[in-house]
Amino acid sequence: MIKDIIKLLPAAAVVLAGCSNPKTQSSCSDEDRFVDSVVNSLTIEQKIGQLNQISASGVEEMEKLAAQGLLGSILNESNLDNLHRIQKAAIDNAPHIPILISRDVIHGYKTIFPIPLGQAASFDPELVRHGSEISALEAASDGIRWTFSPMLDIARDPRWGRIAEGYGEDPYLTSVMGAAAVKGYQGDDLKNPQSIAACAKHFVGYGAATGGRDYNSTFIPMRLLRNVYLPPFRAAANAGCATYMSSFNDNDGVPSTGNKLILTDILRNEWGFDGFVVSDWFSIGEMINHGFAADMKDAAAKAINAGLDMDMVANAYVDHLQDLVKEGKVKESKITEACKNIVRIKYRLGLFENPYPTIPQSVKYAGEHLVAALKTAEESAVMLKNNGALPLKNAKKILLCGPMADAPHDQLGTWVFDGEKEHTVTPLAAFKQSEYDVTYIPGLTYSRDNNTSKFAEVVRAAKSADAVIFVGGEESILSGEAHCLSNLNLQGAQSALLAALKQAGKPVISVIMAGRPLTITDDLKNCDAVLYMFHPGTMGGEALVNLVSGKVSPSGKTPVSFPKNAGQIPVYYNQNNTGRPASGHEILLDDIPAEAGQTSLGCTSYMLDTGFGPLFDFGYGLSYTEFAFSDFKINQTEFTSDNDIIEVSFTLKNTGSYDGAEVAQVYVRDLVGSITRPIKELKGFKKVFLQKGGSESVEISIPVSQLKFYGLNDVEVLEKGSFDIWVATSSANKDIKWKTTIEVK
Ligand code: BGC
């Protein structure tokens, strides 16, 4: 088939030239020969065409550009007929290079999975891989072969709305989940027509936006960048991620889209990446707003010279690269290189052989996809509190209330372009199908609703119910891109409704569907149990019924620390120790007498009102059942090489009365380093499902290379010394089950 396409290419293209891919220079592959042949035959205008990505406009216009070979990729077009016309125009006309069709398939295409932050709470990378595989299959049935996912931005600030789109605050968890997503989208071979290219975004630092305000500047020093923000992107490169997206932010003055250090020196030269980098939406043009480029032409030069291959919608490359070459400001070889990077991925995707979709339409919302979405929603739910109200035992009459109890659009979460709310199973729909006798009175119609006029009716109904299930949180539009908040309390009159419900004297179970950890500190006293579901996607309602009924025991763990209030942000578990670490016995606001004199009491790192720790620690989550750990072993306590493996093993037993899962977490503390080191860092975890009474011996392996970090000289090192290592059920010290010290000699 490739030969058929080659037949269409100009004669010069068929000459199998030398290799240009630096990774394979010594052993020129068929791929290299093909890419070189195609690209070397192009005019400069056609090469620039490949670097051009546009958003869907009129189909005739797109067809024309494609026929002229001036289009490399499109996004936001999902009409199959239009896509066929555009692809045909590209294939039928010189230079016969297929268009790469892209879309934001973020947590599902039609079948919507929980938002990525929720998926992270599952601590189950296989669920993430499988969900991404399903998303790829459904998207590929509509001709989409490239998604702008996974988002790997470490987010320590839940005011930032995009925290919903990533895997939370931890570099290790984000690396594991990100790599799983890449594998799911891309499969074993991108050529498989059901796989789609992944895009690791936003490269890099975007989640550290000042004050949690989207698009804001970041100030991440190199060591922090290396040790916290870059690792997930490196893991994605190791997993074979085909593309990267530059981020909107400037870090310490340099916008990512024009940052050669990031895009070329680190990504390509250090990590050996040979796919392509796309800008974020118009981010080449935004370098003018940043005051980093004088005009669009200058911005185009800065981007291509930094190593940015594809221009998303700014038209900067199409409008200016030819002139920049003539003026000697950009070398044509830069354009050729970028073009090859893009054609290489098209080749790997098998687009030259199979430019049109071959996956049947019937895969959308397939039964097994819904089952996978249900399981992911169940495993993403974190039980934050339970005073015995859950699971529902003798309760038959349920009052279902709250603004998210029947919100088919909002429970899907942010970044849903293709999933249809008609397919959503809401809590109301699921309860109606259940054994419970359910009364539904929402009380509030949407999350920001301040109208309390229905409260009396809701409380009356609560009094005659056995239990109350309040489903609240935030609408999908309150998180995601550009949707940042300074107040993270429940919106509208939701807290007032919870307080009113408490007065009815019946168990109140709060279910929160949200795009971020909300500050529910003051609401906890009004809830007998809290299940945090994030935005759970299509199957959220059924997952909820399975959880509250006890059919499934909650097993999610928080992928991010829950702040007590917004003023406490940033609060994250893997911080450095400071010279004055909080002891946990500090004086608090109410302990201070009036007219208190100056005192050195409490001069440690904490806040007078919130104390030191968060409301809920990273890695925390309750279950209906109980687990006992025993027989801890470690393979050795002295290690000498970064090829060594630390093997921690133990027996885990389900000692409670429900089937369930525990997430065993291994943390490490490097006691003394050439720079100050985090007080704890997650380095391994395993989610273990056990039937009641069941037990299993569990082994968690941690390569010693994971103890490396970028030290004093900005070089990655394995430093000699002592490391505490422990197994726990959360990042909180109280949840440590076993601890030892190892030496790196
Ligand atoms: C977002 C990206 C997204 C792109 C394309 C931008 O505004 O930052 O995450 O992939 O748009 O829709």
mmCIF file with all atom_site columns, C-alpha atoms in Angstrom, residues 106 251 335 504 622:
data_model
loop_
_atom_site.group_PDB
_atom_site.id
_atom_site.type_symbol
_atom_site.label_atom_id
_atom_site.label_alt_id
_atom_site.label_comp_id
_atom_site.label_asym_id
_atom_site.label_entity_id
_atom_site.label_seq_id
_atom_site.pdbx_PDB_ins_code
_atom_site.Cartn_x
_atom_site.Cartn_y
_atom_site.Cartn_z
_atom_site.occupancy
_atom_site.B_iso_or_equiv
_atom_site.pdbx_formal_charge
_atom_site.auth_seq_id
_atom_site.auth_comp_id
_atom_site.auth_asym_id
_atom_site.auth_atom_id
_atom_site.pdbx_PDB_model_num
ATOM 1 C CA . ILE A 1 106 ? -9.577  14.149 27.146 1.00 0.00 ? 106 ILE A CA 1
ATOM 2 C CA . ASN A 1 251 ? 8.485   30.365 32.934 1.00 0.00 ? 251 ASN A CA 1
ATOM 3 C CA . ILE A 1 335 ? 11.605  23.773 8.478  1.00 0.00 ? 335 ILE A CA 1
ATOM 4 C CA . ALA A 1 504 ? -33.961 16.516 59.987 1.00 0.00 ? 504 ALA A CA 1
ATOM 5 C CA . LEU A 1 622 ? -11.610 5.106  53.480 1.00 0.00 ? 622 LEU A CA 1
#
